[in-house]
Coordinates of C-alpha atoms in Angstrom, one line a residue:
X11 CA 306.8 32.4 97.8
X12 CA 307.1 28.9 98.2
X13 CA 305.8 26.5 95.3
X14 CA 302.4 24.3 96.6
X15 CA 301.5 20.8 94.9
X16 CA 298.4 21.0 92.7
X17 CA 296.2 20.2 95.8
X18 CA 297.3 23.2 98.3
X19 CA 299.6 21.6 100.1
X20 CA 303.6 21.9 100.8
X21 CA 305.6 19.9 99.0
X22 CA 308.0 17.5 101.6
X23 CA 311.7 18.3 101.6
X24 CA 313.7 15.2 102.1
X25 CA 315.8 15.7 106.2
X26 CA 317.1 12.8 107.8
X27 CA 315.3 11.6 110.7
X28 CA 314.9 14.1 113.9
X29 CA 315.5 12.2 117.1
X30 CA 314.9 13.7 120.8
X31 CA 318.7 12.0 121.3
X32 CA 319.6 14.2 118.2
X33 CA 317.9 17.6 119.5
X34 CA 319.5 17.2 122.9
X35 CA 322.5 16.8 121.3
X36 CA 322.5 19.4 119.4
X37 CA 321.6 22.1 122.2
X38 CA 324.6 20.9 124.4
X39 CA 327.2 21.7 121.8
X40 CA 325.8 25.0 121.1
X41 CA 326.2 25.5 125.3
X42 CA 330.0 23.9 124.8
X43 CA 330.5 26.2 122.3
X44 CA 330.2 29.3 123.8
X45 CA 332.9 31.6 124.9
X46 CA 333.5 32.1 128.4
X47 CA 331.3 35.3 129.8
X48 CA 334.7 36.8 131.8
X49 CA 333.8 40.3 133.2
X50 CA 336.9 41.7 131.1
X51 CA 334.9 41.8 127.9
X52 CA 334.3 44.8 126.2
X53 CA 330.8 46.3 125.8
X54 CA 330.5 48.6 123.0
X55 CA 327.5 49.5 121.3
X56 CA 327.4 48.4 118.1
X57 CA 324.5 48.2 115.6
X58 CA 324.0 44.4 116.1
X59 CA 326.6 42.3 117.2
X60 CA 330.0 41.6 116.3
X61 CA 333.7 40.9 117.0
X62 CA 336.4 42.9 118.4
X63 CA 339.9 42.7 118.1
X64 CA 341.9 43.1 120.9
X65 CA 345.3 42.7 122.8
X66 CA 344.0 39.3 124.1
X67 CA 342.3 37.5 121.3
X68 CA 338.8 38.5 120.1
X69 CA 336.0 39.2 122.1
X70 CA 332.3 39.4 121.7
X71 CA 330.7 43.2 121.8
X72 CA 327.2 43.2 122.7
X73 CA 324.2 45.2 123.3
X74 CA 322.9 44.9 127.1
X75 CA 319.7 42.7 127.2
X76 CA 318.0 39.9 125.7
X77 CA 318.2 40.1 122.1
X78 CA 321.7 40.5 121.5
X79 CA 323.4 40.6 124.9
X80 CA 324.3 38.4 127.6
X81 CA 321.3 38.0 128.9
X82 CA 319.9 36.4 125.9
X83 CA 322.7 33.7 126.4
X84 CA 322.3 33.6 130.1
X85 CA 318.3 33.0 129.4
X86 CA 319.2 29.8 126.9
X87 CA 321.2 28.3 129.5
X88 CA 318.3 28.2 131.9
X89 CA 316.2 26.7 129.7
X90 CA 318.8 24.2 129.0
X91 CA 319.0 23.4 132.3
X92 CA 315.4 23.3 132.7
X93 CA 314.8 20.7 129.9
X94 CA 318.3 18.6 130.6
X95 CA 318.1 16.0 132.6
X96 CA 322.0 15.9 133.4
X97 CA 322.1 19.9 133.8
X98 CA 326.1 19.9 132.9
X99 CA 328.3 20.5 130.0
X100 CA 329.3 17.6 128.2
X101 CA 332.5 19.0 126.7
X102 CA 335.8 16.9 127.4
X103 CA 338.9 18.3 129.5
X104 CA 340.7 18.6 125.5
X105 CA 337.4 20.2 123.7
X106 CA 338.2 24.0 122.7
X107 CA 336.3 26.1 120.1
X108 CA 338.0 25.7 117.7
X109 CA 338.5 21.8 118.1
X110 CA 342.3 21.6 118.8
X111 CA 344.1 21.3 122.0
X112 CA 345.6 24.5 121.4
X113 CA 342.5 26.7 120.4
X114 CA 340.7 29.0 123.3
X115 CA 338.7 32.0 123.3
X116 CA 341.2 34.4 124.5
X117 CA 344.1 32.9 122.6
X118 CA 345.7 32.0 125.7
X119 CA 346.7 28.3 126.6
X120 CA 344.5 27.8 129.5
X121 CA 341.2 29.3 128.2
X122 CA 338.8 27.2 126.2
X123 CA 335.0 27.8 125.1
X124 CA 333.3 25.3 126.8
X125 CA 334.0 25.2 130.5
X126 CA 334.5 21.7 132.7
X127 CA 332.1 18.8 132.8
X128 CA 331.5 20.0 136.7
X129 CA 330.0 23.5 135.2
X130 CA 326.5 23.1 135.0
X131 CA 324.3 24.9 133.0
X132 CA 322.7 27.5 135.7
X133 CA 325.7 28.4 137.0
X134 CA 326.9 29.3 133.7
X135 CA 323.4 31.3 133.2
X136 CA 324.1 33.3 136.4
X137 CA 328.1 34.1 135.0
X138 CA 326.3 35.6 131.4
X139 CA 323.7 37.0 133.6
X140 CA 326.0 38.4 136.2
X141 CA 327.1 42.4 134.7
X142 CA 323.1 43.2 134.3
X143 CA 323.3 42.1 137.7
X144 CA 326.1 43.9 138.8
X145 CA 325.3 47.8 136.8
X146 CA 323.5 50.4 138.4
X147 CA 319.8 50.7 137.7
X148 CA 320.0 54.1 137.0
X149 CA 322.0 53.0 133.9
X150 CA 320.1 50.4 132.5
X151 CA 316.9 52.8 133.1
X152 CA 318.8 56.0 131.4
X153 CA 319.4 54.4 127.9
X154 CA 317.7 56.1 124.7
X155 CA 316.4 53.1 123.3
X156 CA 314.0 51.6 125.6
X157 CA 312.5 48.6 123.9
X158 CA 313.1 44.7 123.5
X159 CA 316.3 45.1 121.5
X160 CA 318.5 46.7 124.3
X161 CA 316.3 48.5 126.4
X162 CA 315.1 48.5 129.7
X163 CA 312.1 46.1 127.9
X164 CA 315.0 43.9 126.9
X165 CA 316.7 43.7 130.8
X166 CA 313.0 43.3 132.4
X167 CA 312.0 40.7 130.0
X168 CA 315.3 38.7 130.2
X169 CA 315.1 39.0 134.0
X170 CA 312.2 37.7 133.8
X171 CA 312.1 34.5 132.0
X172 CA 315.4 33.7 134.1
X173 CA 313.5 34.2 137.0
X174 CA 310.5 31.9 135.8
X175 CA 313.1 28.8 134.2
X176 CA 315.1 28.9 137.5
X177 CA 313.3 29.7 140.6
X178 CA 316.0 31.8 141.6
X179 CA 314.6 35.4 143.5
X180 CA 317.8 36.9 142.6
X181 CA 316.7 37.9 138.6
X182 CA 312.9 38.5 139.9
X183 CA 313.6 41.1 142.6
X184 CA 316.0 42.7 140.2
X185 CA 313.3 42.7 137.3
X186 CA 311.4 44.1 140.6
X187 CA 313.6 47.1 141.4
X188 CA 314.1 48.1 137.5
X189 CA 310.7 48.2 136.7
X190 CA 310.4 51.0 139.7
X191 CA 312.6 52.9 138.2
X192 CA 311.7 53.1 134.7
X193 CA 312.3 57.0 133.7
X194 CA 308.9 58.0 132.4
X195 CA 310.4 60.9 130.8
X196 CA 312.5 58.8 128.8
X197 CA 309.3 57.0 127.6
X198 CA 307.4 60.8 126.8
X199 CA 310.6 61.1 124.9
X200 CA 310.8 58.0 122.6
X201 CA 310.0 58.5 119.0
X202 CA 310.9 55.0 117.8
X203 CA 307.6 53.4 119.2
X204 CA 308.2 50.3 118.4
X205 CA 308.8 46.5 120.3
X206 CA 312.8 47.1 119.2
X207 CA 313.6 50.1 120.0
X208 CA 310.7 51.6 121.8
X209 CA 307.8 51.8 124.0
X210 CA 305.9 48.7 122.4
X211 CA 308.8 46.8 123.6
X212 CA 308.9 48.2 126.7
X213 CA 305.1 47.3 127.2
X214 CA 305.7 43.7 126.4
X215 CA 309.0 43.6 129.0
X216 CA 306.8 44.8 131.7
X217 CA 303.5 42.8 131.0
X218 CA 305.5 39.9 131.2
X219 CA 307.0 40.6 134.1
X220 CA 303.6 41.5 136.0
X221 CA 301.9 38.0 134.2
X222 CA 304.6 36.2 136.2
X223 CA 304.8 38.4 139.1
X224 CA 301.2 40.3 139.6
X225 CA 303.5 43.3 140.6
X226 CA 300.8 46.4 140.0
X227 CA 304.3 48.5 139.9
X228 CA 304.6 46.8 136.0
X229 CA 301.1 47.1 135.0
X230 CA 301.2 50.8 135.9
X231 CA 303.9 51.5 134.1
X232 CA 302.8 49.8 131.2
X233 CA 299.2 52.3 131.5
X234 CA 301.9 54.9 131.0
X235 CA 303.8 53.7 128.2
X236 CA 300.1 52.9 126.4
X237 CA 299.3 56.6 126.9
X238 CA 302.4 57.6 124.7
X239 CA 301.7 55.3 122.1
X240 CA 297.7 56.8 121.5
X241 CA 299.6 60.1 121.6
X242 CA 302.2 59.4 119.1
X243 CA 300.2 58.3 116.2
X244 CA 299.7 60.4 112.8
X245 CA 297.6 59.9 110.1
X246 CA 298.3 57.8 107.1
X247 CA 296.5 57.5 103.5
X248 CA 292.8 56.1 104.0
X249 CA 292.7 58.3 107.5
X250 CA 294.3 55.2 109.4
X251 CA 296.0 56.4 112.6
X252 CA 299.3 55.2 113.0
X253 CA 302.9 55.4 113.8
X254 CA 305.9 56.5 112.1
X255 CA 308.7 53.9 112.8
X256 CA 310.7 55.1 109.6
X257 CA 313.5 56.2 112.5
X258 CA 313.8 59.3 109.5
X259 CA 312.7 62.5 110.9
X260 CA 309.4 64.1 108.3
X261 CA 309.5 60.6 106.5
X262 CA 305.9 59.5 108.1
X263 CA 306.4 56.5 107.0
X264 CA 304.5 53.2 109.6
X265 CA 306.5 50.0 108.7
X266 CA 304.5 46.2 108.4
X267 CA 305.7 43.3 110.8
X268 CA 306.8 42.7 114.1
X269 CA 310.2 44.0 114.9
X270 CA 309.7 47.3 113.5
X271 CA 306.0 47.8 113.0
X272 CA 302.8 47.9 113.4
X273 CA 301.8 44.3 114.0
X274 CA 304.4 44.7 117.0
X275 CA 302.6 48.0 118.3
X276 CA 299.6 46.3 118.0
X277 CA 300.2 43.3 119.9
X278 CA 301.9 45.0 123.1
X279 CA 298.2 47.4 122.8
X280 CA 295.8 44.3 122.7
X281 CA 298.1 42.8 125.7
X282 CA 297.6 46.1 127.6
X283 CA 294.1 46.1 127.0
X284 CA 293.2 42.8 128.4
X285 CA 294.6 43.6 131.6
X286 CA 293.4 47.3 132.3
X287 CA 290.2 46.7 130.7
X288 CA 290.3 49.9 128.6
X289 CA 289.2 49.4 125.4
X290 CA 290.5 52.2 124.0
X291 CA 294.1 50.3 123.4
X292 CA 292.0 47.4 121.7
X293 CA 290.2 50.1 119.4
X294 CA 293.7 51.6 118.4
X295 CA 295.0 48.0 117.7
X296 CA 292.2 47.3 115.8
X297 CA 292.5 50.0 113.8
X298 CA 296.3 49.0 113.7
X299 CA 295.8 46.1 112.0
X300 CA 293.5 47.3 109.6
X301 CA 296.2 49.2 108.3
X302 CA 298.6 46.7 108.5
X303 CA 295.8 44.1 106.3
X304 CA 296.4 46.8 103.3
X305 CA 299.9 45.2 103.1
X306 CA 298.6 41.7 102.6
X307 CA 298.7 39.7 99.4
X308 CA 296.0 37.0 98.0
X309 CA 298.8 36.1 95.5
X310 CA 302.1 35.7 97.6
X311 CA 299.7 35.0 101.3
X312 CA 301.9 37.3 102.6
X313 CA 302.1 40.8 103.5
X314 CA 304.6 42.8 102.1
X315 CA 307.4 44.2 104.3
X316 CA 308.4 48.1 103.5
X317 CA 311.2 48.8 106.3
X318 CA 314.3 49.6 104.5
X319 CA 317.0 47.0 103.3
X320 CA 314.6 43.9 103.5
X321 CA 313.3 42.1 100.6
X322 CA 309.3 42.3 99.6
X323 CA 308.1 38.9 100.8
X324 CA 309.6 37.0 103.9
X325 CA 309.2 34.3 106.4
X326 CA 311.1 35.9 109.0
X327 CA 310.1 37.5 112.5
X328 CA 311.5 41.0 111.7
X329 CA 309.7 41.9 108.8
X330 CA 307.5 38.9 107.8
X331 CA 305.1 36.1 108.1
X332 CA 306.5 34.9 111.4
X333 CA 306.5 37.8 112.7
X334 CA 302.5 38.7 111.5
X335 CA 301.8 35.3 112.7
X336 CA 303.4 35.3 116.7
X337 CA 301.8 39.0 117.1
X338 CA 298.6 38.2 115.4
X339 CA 298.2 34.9 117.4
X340 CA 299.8 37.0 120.8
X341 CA 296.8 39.7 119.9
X342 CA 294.4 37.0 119.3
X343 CA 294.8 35.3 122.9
X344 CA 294.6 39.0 124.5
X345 CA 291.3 39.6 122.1
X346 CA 289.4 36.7 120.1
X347 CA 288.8 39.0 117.3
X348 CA 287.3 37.1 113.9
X349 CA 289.7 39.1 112.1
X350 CA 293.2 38.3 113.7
X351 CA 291.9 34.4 114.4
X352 CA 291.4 34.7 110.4
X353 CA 295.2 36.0 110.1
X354 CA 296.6 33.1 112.2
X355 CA 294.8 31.2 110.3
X356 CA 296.1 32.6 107.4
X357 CA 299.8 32.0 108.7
X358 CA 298.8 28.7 109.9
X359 CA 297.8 27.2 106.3
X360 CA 301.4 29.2 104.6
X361 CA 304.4 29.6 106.6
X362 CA 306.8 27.8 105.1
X363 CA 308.3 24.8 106.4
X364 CA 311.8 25.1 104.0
X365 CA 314.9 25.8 105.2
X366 CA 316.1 29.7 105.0
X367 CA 319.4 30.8 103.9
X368 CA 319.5 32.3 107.6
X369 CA 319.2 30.4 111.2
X370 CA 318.4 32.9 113.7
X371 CA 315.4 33.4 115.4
X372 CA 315.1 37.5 114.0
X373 CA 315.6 36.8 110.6
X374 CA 315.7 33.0 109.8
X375 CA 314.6 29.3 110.6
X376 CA 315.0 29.8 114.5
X377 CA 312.1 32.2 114.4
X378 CA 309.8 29.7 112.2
X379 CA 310.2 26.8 114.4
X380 CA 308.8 28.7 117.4
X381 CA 306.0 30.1 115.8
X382 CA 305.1 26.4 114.3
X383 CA 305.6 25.3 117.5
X384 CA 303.2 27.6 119.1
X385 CA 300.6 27.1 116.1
X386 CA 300.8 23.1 116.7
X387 CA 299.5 23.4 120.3
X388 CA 296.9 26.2 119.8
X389 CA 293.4 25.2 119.8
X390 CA 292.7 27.3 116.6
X391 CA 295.4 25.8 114.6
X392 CA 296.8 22.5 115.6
X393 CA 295.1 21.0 112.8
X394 CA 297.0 22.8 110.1
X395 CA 300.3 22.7 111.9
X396 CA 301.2 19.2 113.2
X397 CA 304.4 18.8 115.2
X398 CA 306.2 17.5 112.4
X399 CA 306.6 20.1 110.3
X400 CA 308.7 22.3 112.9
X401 CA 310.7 19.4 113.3
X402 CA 311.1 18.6 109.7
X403 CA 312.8 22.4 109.6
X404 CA 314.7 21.6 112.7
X405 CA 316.1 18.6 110.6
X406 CA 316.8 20.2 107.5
X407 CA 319.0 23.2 109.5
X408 CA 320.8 20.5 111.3
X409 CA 321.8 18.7 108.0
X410 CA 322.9 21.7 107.1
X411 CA 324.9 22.1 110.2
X412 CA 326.7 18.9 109.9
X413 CA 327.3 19.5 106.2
X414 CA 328.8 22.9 107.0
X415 CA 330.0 23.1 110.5
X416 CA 328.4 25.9 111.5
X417 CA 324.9 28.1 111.8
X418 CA 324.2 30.6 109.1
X419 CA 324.0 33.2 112.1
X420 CA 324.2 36.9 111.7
X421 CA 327.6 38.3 111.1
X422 CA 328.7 34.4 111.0
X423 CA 332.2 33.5 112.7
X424 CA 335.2 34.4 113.5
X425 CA 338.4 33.1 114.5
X426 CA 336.5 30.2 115.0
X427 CA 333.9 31.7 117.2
X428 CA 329.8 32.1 116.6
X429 CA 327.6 34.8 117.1
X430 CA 326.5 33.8 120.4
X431 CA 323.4 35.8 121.5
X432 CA 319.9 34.7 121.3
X433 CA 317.8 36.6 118.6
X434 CA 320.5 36.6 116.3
X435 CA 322.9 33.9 116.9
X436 CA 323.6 30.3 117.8
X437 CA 321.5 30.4 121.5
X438 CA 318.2 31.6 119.7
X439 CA 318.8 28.2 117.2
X440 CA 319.6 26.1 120.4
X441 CA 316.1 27.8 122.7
X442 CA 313.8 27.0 119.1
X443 CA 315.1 23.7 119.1
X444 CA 314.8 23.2 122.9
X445 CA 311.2 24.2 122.1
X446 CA 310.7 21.2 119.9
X447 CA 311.3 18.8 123.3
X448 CA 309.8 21.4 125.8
X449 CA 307.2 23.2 124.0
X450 CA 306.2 25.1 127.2
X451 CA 308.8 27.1 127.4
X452 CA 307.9 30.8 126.5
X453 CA 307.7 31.2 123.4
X454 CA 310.3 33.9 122.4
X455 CA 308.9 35.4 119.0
X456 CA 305.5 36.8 120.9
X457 CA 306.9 37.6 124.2
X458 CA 305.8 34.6 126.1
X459 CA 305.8 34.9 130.2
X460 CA 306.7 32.3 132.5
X461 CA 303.7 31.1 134.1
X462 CA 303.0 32.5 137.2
X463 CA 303.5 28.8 139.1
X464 CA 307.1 29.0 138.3
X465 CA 307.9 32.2 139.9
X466 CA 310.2 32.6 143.0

């Protein structure tokens, strides 16, 4: 926990001044810095994300989807474009990754990260975009994880915040046509439940989708995925109903935040239930988040995380206050409940405005600035969070950028190359700080929807 001054408040850290000029800079050279999105790539699954070796130089291997895929990357450029003014790269004919004349991606003379100064930012968003595109929707549909992490949740949600930053039918008609064919089997089958790696995610995916689209195909299949998650609970100590996201078969054990648990669950069950009506999914959440309230601490404000590998007491999305905080605020405009606008509140007054060890917007200072973002401009907190302290965070990461030449992303760099993808590399750093010049775009850490006026 960070330390307070005597009356309450945060103590400053001392960040050189964040311009608008500095911000815009900073996005384009994450955009020149990416490698090129050549179909050749190799796909594997891996656990997160990270590097392979190959005949040709070393490649990116990604999840499918918006957290940790191409999509995610194809979704930054968009909203690059949507917030630039020039809409182009602004690398030089001599720029390469790795800053020599030499360097490229590929390790060939002719390849280089960032493109030409004719590529502009959407088409570059349709190349990343272009394999979910191009694979069958039977594949996408048939995976075993089905939530935001690499799931068909992760493809319909990507799909359709590209649809809402470009305008372009292309990425709504193929959220369209996958949402038709989600496999309800494989959501009676899921036993993760949660907005990762399960149904929660899925629910937030397609409720997204039909806020931007009114498609009754999404909200339908949403219904669906609701019934399995009132199905799927057990019960915990104190007779609280929940659901075992331990991923451990007879561990029962119901996780605390927003990647993996019940704050997630939650929030996808308040969304569902302000747009059916049926109150059972609020009474569910409600109870939900009683269980999660055991968890908190008067002492550290915080609620303790208990998902394997990840310390007590956090800031980050996954497992801690910014994660509470986007679902609690994400539940609270579904459901003006006293007791989650008390829990925002809570958030608002304590998230800490110091800069992490980690960047990304899972696990780092990405994930803060959106929430403080999104606290600054709602009605119930703006008073507690002004602008200035997202961008005072902004400024202290980009110090730190300059000072170190690169983001403290997960699994870091190689080869002169960054994690690219958008939860848990360099795109989710540039998309929070695009946030602090647009601060309508949809917010990432709660799931945000285009609004329906920008859909194709």
């Amino acid at each position: 926990m960070t330390d307070h001054t005597t009356d309450g408040s945060r103590p400053r850290q001392a960040t050189s001044s964040l311009s608008d000029d500095r911000l815009r800079s900073a996005t384009a050279e994450i955009a020149r810095r990416l490698p090129e999105p050549a179909t050749g790539y190799p796909d594997e699954i891996v656990q997160t994300v990270g590097y392979i070796e190959g005949e040709n130089g070393v490649h990116p291997a990604t999840k499918p989807g918006v957290f940790s895929g191409r999509l995610g990357v194809a979704v930054y450029l968009a909203a690059l474009a949507a917030v630039t003014e020039t809409d182009s790269y602004a690398g030089t004919e001599t720029d390469s990754y790795a800053g020599t004349e030499t360097d490229s991606y590929a390790g060939t003379e002719t390849d280089s990260y960032a493109g030409t100064e004719t590529d502009s930012y959407a088409e570059s968003a349709r190349a990343w975009a272009s394999r979910c595109l191009q694979t069958e929707t039977e594949t996408i549909c048939a995976r075993p994880d089905i939530g935001i992490g690499s799931g068909v949740g992760s493809t319909v949600y990507g799909l359709t915040l590209l649809a809402g930053l470009t305008g372009e039918a292309v990425y709504a008609d193929r959220a369209g046509d996958i949402v038709r064919a989600v496999d309800r089997e494989t959501v009676a089958d899921d036993q993760q439940y949660d907005v990762l790696l399960g149904t929660a995610g899925t629910v937030h995916g397609l409720l997204a989708y039909y806020e931007a689209s009114g498609d009754d195909a999404a909200l339908e299949t949403a219904r669906v995925c609701g019934t399995h998650l009132l199905a799927e609970r057990f019960e915990k100590w104190n007779s609280y109903s929940v659901w075992d996201t331990s991923r451990v078969s007879g561990i029962g054990s119901a996780a605390v935040g927003a990647a993996h648990g019940v704050a997630g669950i939650a929030h996808a069950l308040y969304r569902l239930g302000a747009h059916t009506g049926d109150e059972t999914y609020i009474e569910v959440a409600d109870e939900a988040v009683a269980f999660e309230n055991t968890f908190y601490s008067p002492h550290e404000r915080n609620w303790k995380a208990n998902f394997g590998g990840v310390r007590d007491y956090t800031d980050w999305w996954c497992s801690g206050t910014a994660g509470v905080g986007a679902t609690r605020l994400g539940s609270l405009l579904a459901h003006g409940d006293e007791t989650l606008r008390r829990d925002v509140r809570r958030v608002a007054e304590t998230l800490d405005s110091e800069l992490d060890a980690h960047d990304s917007v899972c696990h780092g200072n990405a994930g803060v600035i959106d929430l403080l973002v999104e606290l600054s401009t709602h009605d119930a907190t703006a008073e507690l969070v002004p602008m200035e302290r997202p961008r005072e965070l902004a400024g202290a990461l980009l110090d730190r950028r300059a000072a170190t030449g690169q983001y403290n992303v997960t699994h870091g760099g190689i080869a002169g190359l960054s994690n690219p993808v958008l939860f848990l590399g360099t795109t989710g750093v540039g998309y929070a700080l695009l946030r602090l010049l647009e601060p309508s775009l949809p917010s990432l850490v709660r799931f945000e929807s285009p609004t329906a006026g920008e859909w194709p």
